[in-house]
Structures are given as structure tokens and as C-alpha cells.
Amino acid sequence: MRISEAATISGLSADTIRYYEKSGLVPAIRRGPDRLRRFSPENVEWLTLLYWLRKTGMPMKEMQRFAELYRQGASSIPERKTLLLRHEVRLRERRADLDQCSKVLAYKIATYKKIEGDLS
Amino acid sequence: MRISEAATISGLSADTIRYYEKSGLVPAIRRGPDRLRRFSPENVEWLTLLYWLRKTGMPMKEMQRFAELYRQGASSIPERKTLLLRHEVRLRERRADLDQCSKVLAYKIATYKKIEGDLS
DNA sequence: CTACGGGTCTGGAGTGGCTCCACGTCAAGG
DNA sequence: CCTTGACGTGGAGCCACTCCAGACCCGTAG
């Protein structure tokens, strides 16, 4: 499959995929005889994973490390697992941020409503 | 109060506060006779709000609009409220992203565990 | 055969939102 | 009087994209 299809499936843009490849985040994208990229299902699965990791705040350096481990094969699985577990911690932190922000907003909106009530 | 204290209380860095002021996100920061910024409690409350909005993904353009409305006084309160309500929608979307990512991670980690089990 | 439209390539510039730094000023303390 | 430390400004640097120009290739229509 070619880049546009890989983009729609993974959620990343074609530009971002190329950028990720250049930055070493995507191991082993082959090229066809036409020099165009060909994406295997594993490639697309990998990109989809990157999509979610990035979207939830994993920095590129960490994704680079992750890709490096991936290239090293099955022996790196324990370390890959710890990396993902650390990301789960980040998810929890982000959820706490969202909750905190919800509270702040609820308070603000309530005071706005009160002011509106006072004015009318 | 001066910038470093405002920074620790609001959660923003002094650099970011100066940057926000320059970008028109913080109305009416006075200066003392020493030309240093003096932050009122309302200033700090405002900065804290900005901190949470930014941290949860409100773009600067929207915060600029918000600040503009704030400068227009109480008559802009309905529009400020809708702006915050729209941000609440964004919070829900982000929570959904985190949940989705959690699922992806859980699946990945489970397959890693399975592979580790198979190897040993 | 040629023209053209569409998808892809590369390299490079531009953007958003900070972050860091050099250099200068000023007030308080030793 | 001299140093120290918080603050000021202007500008460079950084991350993670995003957009664009210009070239290439393929298929289809005229």
C-alpha cells in the first residue's frame, strides 16, 4: 500500500509519515521499483501505534528509542514493555490535568452564570 | 507581587508569562516605579486559568480572543462562557483519546507479556 | 502522440508555543 | 563601594510538525 492509504488508516498525515521516517521512527519502509514507499500491514500497525503515542504526549526522543529497540528484535521486548508502562503513567497524569481543568472551568462558568443572573 | 512569585503560584514560567503578556493574553499588568511588573491577585488568577487552558490544549488564538473579551468588560461574559463551554468539549475529546490510547497500550503490553511467556 | 491530472518524491521554508541566553539595570547587603 | 541576585529586553534556538515548489511517473482523454 502507498503513503496516502497508510496515512488514512494510521491517522497520521503523509507529511508526518515522511518526517517520522526521516527521523528514524519507522523501521524498514520498503520502496517499489518506482521509488515510492510501500507500506506493509506491520508498517501501518506501527504507524498507528506512533499516532496514539504522539497524540497523548510521548516525546519524539522516546519514540526514537522505541523504534531502536524494535529494530533490535524480540530481545528488547522487556524494555519496550517498560517504556509503554511509563507512558501509561503519563496518561494518568494527563487525565488528572483534564479533571483539574474541568473543575476550574466548572467554577468559572458558575461564577459567570451568577453574574448573568445578577445583571438580569 | 513580582514575576517569580506569580510564576510559582500560577504554574507558568516567568518566561512564559512575559511571552503571554507580549502576545496580548494578559490584560493590564502594571509596572512599579522600578519598571518591574507588579501582579495583582486577579492577574495571578487569570494566569492560573491560562495555565490550565493551555495545558489542556486551548490554542493561543483562542486565549487571545478570551483576553480581548475580558478587556471588554462584563458585557462579554456570555461569549466568554461559550468559549469555556467549547473547551469543555475539547476536554471530553482528549479524555476519549487517552482512553483509546490506554486500550492500544493494554493490548500491546498483553502481547509482549505473551511473547515473554512463550520464550521462557 | 501529446496533453493533462493525480499521486508521489525531495529539500527547504514557515509556524506555534515556548525556552534559553547575553547583556544591561537597579536595590539591598556585607 | 562592590558584589549578588531578581528583573528587564531583544533575539536565537528548539520541537513537532505543516506547507510548498519543482520534478517525476503513470494512466486516460483528445
Coordinates of C-alpha atoms (C1' of nucleotides) in Angstrom, one line a residue:
Chain A
M1 CA 0.0 0.0 0.0
R2 CA 1.1 3.5 -0.7
I3 CA 1.5 6.5 1.5
S4 CA -1.9 8.1 1.2
E5 CA -3.6 4.9 2.2
A6 CA -1.2 4.3 5.1
A7 CA -2.0 7.9 6.2
T8 CA -5.8 7.5 6.2
I9 CA -5.5 4.2 8.1
S10 CA -2.9 5.2 10.7
G11 CA -4.3 8.7 11.3
L12 CA -1.1 10.4 10.5
S13 CA -0.6 12.8 7.6
A14 CA 1.6 11.7 4.6
D15 CA 3.9 14.6 5.5
T16 CA 4.2 13.4 9.1
I17 CA 4.9 9.8 8.0
R18 CA 7.8 11.0 5.8
Y19 CA 9.0 13.2 8.6
Y20 CA 8.9 10.2 11.0
E21 CA 10.8 8.0 8.6
K22 CA 13.5 10.7 8.2
S23 CA 13.7 10.9 12.0
G24 CA 14.2 7.2 12.4
L25 CA 10.9 6.5 14.0
V26 CA 9.7 3.9 11.4
P27 CA 12.0 1.0 10.7
A28 CA 12.1 -0.6 7.3
I29 CA 9.8 1.0 4.9
R30 CA 10.5 -0.6 1.5
R31 CA 10.4 1.1 -1.8
G32 CA 8.8 -0.2 -5.0
P33 CA 10.6 -0.2 -8.4
D34 CA 9.0 3.3 -8.9
R35 CA 10.9 4.5 -5.8
L36 CA 7.6 5.1 -4.0
R37 CA 7.2 3.9 -0.4
R38 CA 5.3 0.6 0.1
F39 CA 3.8 0.0 3.5
S40 CA 3.3 -3.4 4.8
P41 CA 0.4 -4.1 7.3
E42 CA 3.1 -4.2 10.1
N43 CA 4.3 -0.8 9.0
V44 CA 0.8 0.6 9.2
E45 CA 0.2 -1.0 12.6
W46 CA 3.5 0.6 13.8
L47 CA 2.4 4.0 12.5
T48 CA -1.0 3.7 14.2
L49 CA 0.8 3.0 17.5
L50 CA 3.0 6.1 16.9
Y51 CA -0.1 8.1 16.2
W52 CA -1.6 7.3 19.6
L53 CA 1.7 7.7 21.5
R54 CA 2.3 11.1 20.0
K55 CA -1.3 12.2 20.3
T56 CA -1.1 11.5 24.1
G57 CA 2.2 13.3 24.6
M58 CA 5.1 10.9 24.1
P59 CA 8.1 13.0 23.0
M60 CA 9.8 12.0 19.8
K61 CA 13.1 11.1 21.6
E62 CA 11.2 8.4 23.4
M63 CA 9.6 7.1 20.2
Q64 CA 13.1 7.1 18.6
R65 CA 14.3 4.9 21.4
F66 CA 11.2 2.7 21.0
A67 CA 12.0 2.3 17.3
E68 CA 15.6 1.5 18.0
L69 CA 14.5 -1.3 20.4
Y70 CA 12.1 -2.6 17.8
R71 CA 14.9 -2.9 15.3
Q72 CA 16.9 -4.9 17.8
G73 CA 14.3 -7.6 17.7
A74 CA 12.5 -9.7 20.3
S75 CA 15.2 -9.5 22.9
S76 CA 14.3 -5.8 23.5
I77 CA 10.7 -6.7 24.4
P78 CA 11.1 -6.2 28.2
E79 CA 12.5 -2.7 27.7
R80 CA 9.7 -1.9 25.2
K81 CA 7.2 -3.0 27.7
T82 CA 8.6 -0.8 30.4
L83 CA 8.6 2.1 28.0
L84 CA 4.9 1.6 27.3
L85 CA 4.2 1.2 31.0
R86 CA 5.9 4.5 31.7
H87 CA 3.6 6.0 29.1
E88 CA 0.6 4.7 30.9
V89 CA 1.8 6.7 33.9
R90 CA 1.8 9.8 31.7
L91 CA -1.8 9.0 30.6
R92 CA -2.9 9.0 34.2
E93 CA -1.2 12.4 34.8
R94 CA -2.9 13.8 31.7
R95 CA -6.3 12.6 33.0
A96 CA -5.6 14.3 36.3
D97 CA -4.8 17.5 34.4
L98 CA -8.1 17.2 32.5
D99 CA -10.0 16.6 35.7
Q100 CA -8.4 19.6 37.3
C101 CA -9.1 21.8 34.4
S102 CA -12.7 20.6 34.4
K103 CA -13.0 21.8 38.0
V104 CA -11.5 25.2 37.2
L105 CA -13.9 25.6 34.2
A106 CA -16.9 24.5 36.2
Y107 CA -16.1 27.1 38.9
K108 CA -15.5 29.8 36.2
I109 CA -18.7 29.0 34.4
A110 CA -20.7 29.0 37.6
T111 CA -19.4 32.5 38.5
Y112 CA -20.3 33.7 35.0
K113 CA -23.8 32.3 35.4
K114 CA -24.1 34.0 38.8
I115 CA -23.1 37.4 37.2
E116 CA -25.5 36.9 34.4
G117 CA -28.2 36.2 37.0
D118 CA -27.4 39.3 39.0
L119 CA -27.5 41.5 35.9
S120 CA -30.9 40.4 34.7
Chain B
M1 CA 3.8 40.7 43.8
R2 CA 6.6 40.2 41.3
I3 CA 7.1 37.8 38.4
S4 CA 8.8 34.9 40.1
E5 CA 6.1 34.6 42.7
A6 CA 3.3 34.9 40.1
A7 CA 5.1 32.2 38.2
T8 CA 5.3 29.7 41.2
I9 CA 1.6 30.4 42.0
S10 CA 0.2 30.2 38.5
G11 CA 2.3 27.3 37.4
L12 CA 3.7 29.2 34.4
S13 CA 7.4 30.1 34.0
A14 CA 8.5 33.7 34.2
D15 CA 9.5 33.5 30.5
T16 CA 6.1 32.2 29.5
I17 CA 4.3 35.0 31.5
R18 CA 6.4 37.6 29.7
Y19 CA 5.7 35.9 26.4
Y20 CA 1.9 35.8 27.1
E21 CA 1.9 39.5 28.0
K22 CA 3.7 40.3 24.8
S23 CA 1.1 38.2 22.9
G24 CA -1.8 40.1 24.4
L25 CA -3.0 37.2 26.6
V26 CA -2.7 39.1 29.9
P27 CA -4.5 42.4 30.2
A28 CA -3.3 45.1 32.4
I29 CA -0.1 44.1 34.2
R30 CA 1.1 47.3 36.0
R31 CA 4.7 48.3 36.5
G32 CA 6.2 49.6 39.7
P33 CA 8.4 52.7 39.8
D34 CA 11.3 50.3 39.2
R35 CA 9.7 49.3 35.8
L36 CA 9.2 45.8 37.2
R37 CA 5.9 44.0 36.7
R38 CA 3.5 44.0 39.6
F39 CA 0.9 41.3 39.6
S40 CA -2.4 41.8 41.4
P41 CA -4.3 38.7 42.8
E42 CA -6.6 39.0 39.8
N43 CA -3.6 38.9 37.4
V44 CA -2.5 35.7 39.1
E45 CA -5.9 34.1 39.0
W46 CA -6.0 35.0 35.3
L47 CA -2.6 33.4 34.7
T48 CA -3.6 30.3 36.5
L49 CA -6.6 30.0 34.3
L50 CA -4.4 30.4 31.2
Y51 CA -2.1 27.7 32.6
W52 CA -4.9 25.2 32.8
L53 CA -6.4 26.2 29.4
R54 CA -3.0 25.9 27.7
K55 CA -2.1 22.7 29.5
T56 CA -5.3 21.1 28.2
G57 CA -4.8 22.2 24.6
M58 CA -6.5 25.5 24.1
P59 CA -4.7 27.3 21.2
M60 CA -3.2 30.7 21.8
K61 CA -5.5 32.4 19.3
E62 CA -8.5 31.3 21.4
M63 CA -6.8 32.6 24.5
Q64 CA -6.2 35.9 22.8
R65 CA -9.8 36.1 21.9
F66 CA -10.6 35.3 25.5
A67 CA -8.3 38.1 26.8
E68 CA -9.9 40.5 24.3
L69 CA -13.3 39.7 25.7
Y70 CA -12.1 40.1 29.2
R71 CA -10.9 43.6 28.4
Q72 CA -14.3 44.5 27.0
G73 CA -15.8 44.0 30.5
A74 CA -18.8 42.3 31.9
S75 CA -20.9 42.6 28.7
S76 CA -18.7 39.9 27.1
I77 CA -19.4 37.4 29.8
P78 CA -21.9 35.3 27.7
E79 CA -19.3 34.9 24.9
R80 CA -16.6 34.1 27.4
K81 CA -18.9 31.4 28.9
T82 CA -19.5 29.8 25.5
L83 CA -15.7 29.8 24.9
L84 CA -15.2 27.9 28.1
L85 CA -18.0 25.5 27.3
R86 CA -16.4 24.8 23.9
H87 CA -13.2 24.0 25.8
E88 CA -15.1 21.5 27.9
V89 CA -15.9 19.7 24.7
R90 CA -12.3 19.6 23.9
L91 CA -11.6 18.1 27.4
R92 CA -14.0 15.3 26.6
E93 CA -12.3 14.6 23.3
R94 CA -8.9 14.4 25.0
R95 CA -10.3 12.0 27.6
A96 CA -11.5 9.9 24.8
D97 CA -8.0 10.0 23.2
L98 CA -6.4 8.9 26.5
D99 CA -8.9 6.1 26.8
Q100 CA -8.3 4.9 23.3
C101 CA -4.5 5.0 23.8
S102 CA -4.9 3.1 27.1
K103 CA -6.7 0.3 25.1
V104 CA -3.9 0.2 22.5
L105 CA -1.3 0.1 25.2
A106 CA -3.1 -2.6 27.1
Y107 CA -3.3 -4.7 24.0
K108 CA 0.4 -4.1 23.1
I109 CA 1.6 -4.9 26.6
A110 CA -0.5 -8.0 26.7
T111 CA 1.1 -9.3 23.5
Y112 CA 4.5 -8.5 24.9
K113 CA 3.7 -10.5 28.0
K114 CA 2.5 -13.4 25.9
I115 CA 5.8 -13.4 23.9
E116 CA 7.8 -13.2 27.1
G117 CA 5.8 -16.2 28.4
D118 CA 6.4 -18.2 25.2
L119 CA 10.1 -17.5 25.3
S120 CA 10.6 -18.7 28.9
Chain C
dC1 C1' 1.4 11.4 -29.9
dT2 C1' 0.5 14.9 -26.8
dA3 C1' -1.7 17.0 -23.0
dC4 C1' -3.2 16.8 -18.5
dG5 C1' -4.5 15.4 -14.0
dG6 C1' -3.2 12.9 -9.9
dG7 C1' -0.2 10.9 -6.7
dT8 C1' 4.4 10.7 -5.1
dC9 C1' 9.3 12.3 -4.4
dT10 C1' 12.9 15.7 -2.2
dG11 C1' 14.5 19.8 0.0
dG12 C1' 13.6 23.7 2.3
dA13 C1' 10.9 27.4 4.4
dG14 C1' 7.3 28.7 7.8
dT15 C1' 4.6 28.1 12.3
dG16 C1' 3.1 27.6 17.2
dG17 C1' 4.5 27.8 21.6
dC18 C1' 7.6 28.1 24.2
dT19 C1' 12.8 28.1 26.3
dC20 C1' 17.3 29.9 26.8
dC21 C1' 20.7 33.3 26.6
dA22 C1' 23.5 37.7 26.6
dC23 C1' 23.7 41.9 28.2
dG24 C1' 22.0 45.8 31.0
dT25 C1' 19.7 48.0 35.2
dC26 C1' 18.8 48.5 39.9
dA27 C1' 18.3 47.7 45.1
dA28 C1' 19.9 45.6 49.2
dG29 C1' 23.5 43.6 52.0
dG30 C1' 28.4 42.9 53.5
Chain D
dC1 C1' 31.9 50.6 47.2
dC2 C1' 31.3 46.3 45.3
dT3 C1' 29.0 42.1 44.7
dT4 C1' 24.9 39.5 44.3
dG5 C1' 20.5 38.4 42.6
dA6 C1' 16.0 39.4 40.7
dC7 C1' 14.2 41.5 36.8
dG8 C1' 14.2 43.8 32.0
dT9 C1' 14.6 43.5 26.7
dG10 C1' 15.7 41.5 22.2
dG11 C1' 16.8 37.7 19.7
dA12 C1' 18.3 33.0 18.8
dG13 C1' 17.1 28.1 19.2
dC14 C1' 14.0 24.1 19.6
dC15 C1' 10.3 20.6 18.8
dA16 C1' 7.0 18.6 16.0
dC17 C1' 5.0 19.3 12.5
dT18 C1' 2.9 21.7 8.0
dC19 C1' 3.1 23.6 3.6
dC20 C1' 5.1 24.4 -0.7
dA21 C1' 7.9 24.4 -5.1
dG22 C1' 9.6 21.8 -8.6
dA23 C1' 10.5 17.3 -10.7
dC24 C1' 9.0 12.6 -11.9
dC25 C1' 5.9 9.0 -13.3
dC26 C1' 1.6 6.8 -14.8
dG27 C1' -2.9 6.5 -16.9
dT28 C1' -6.5 8.3 -19.6
dA29 C1' -8.7 11.5 -23.0
dG30 C1' -8.5 14.0 -27.1

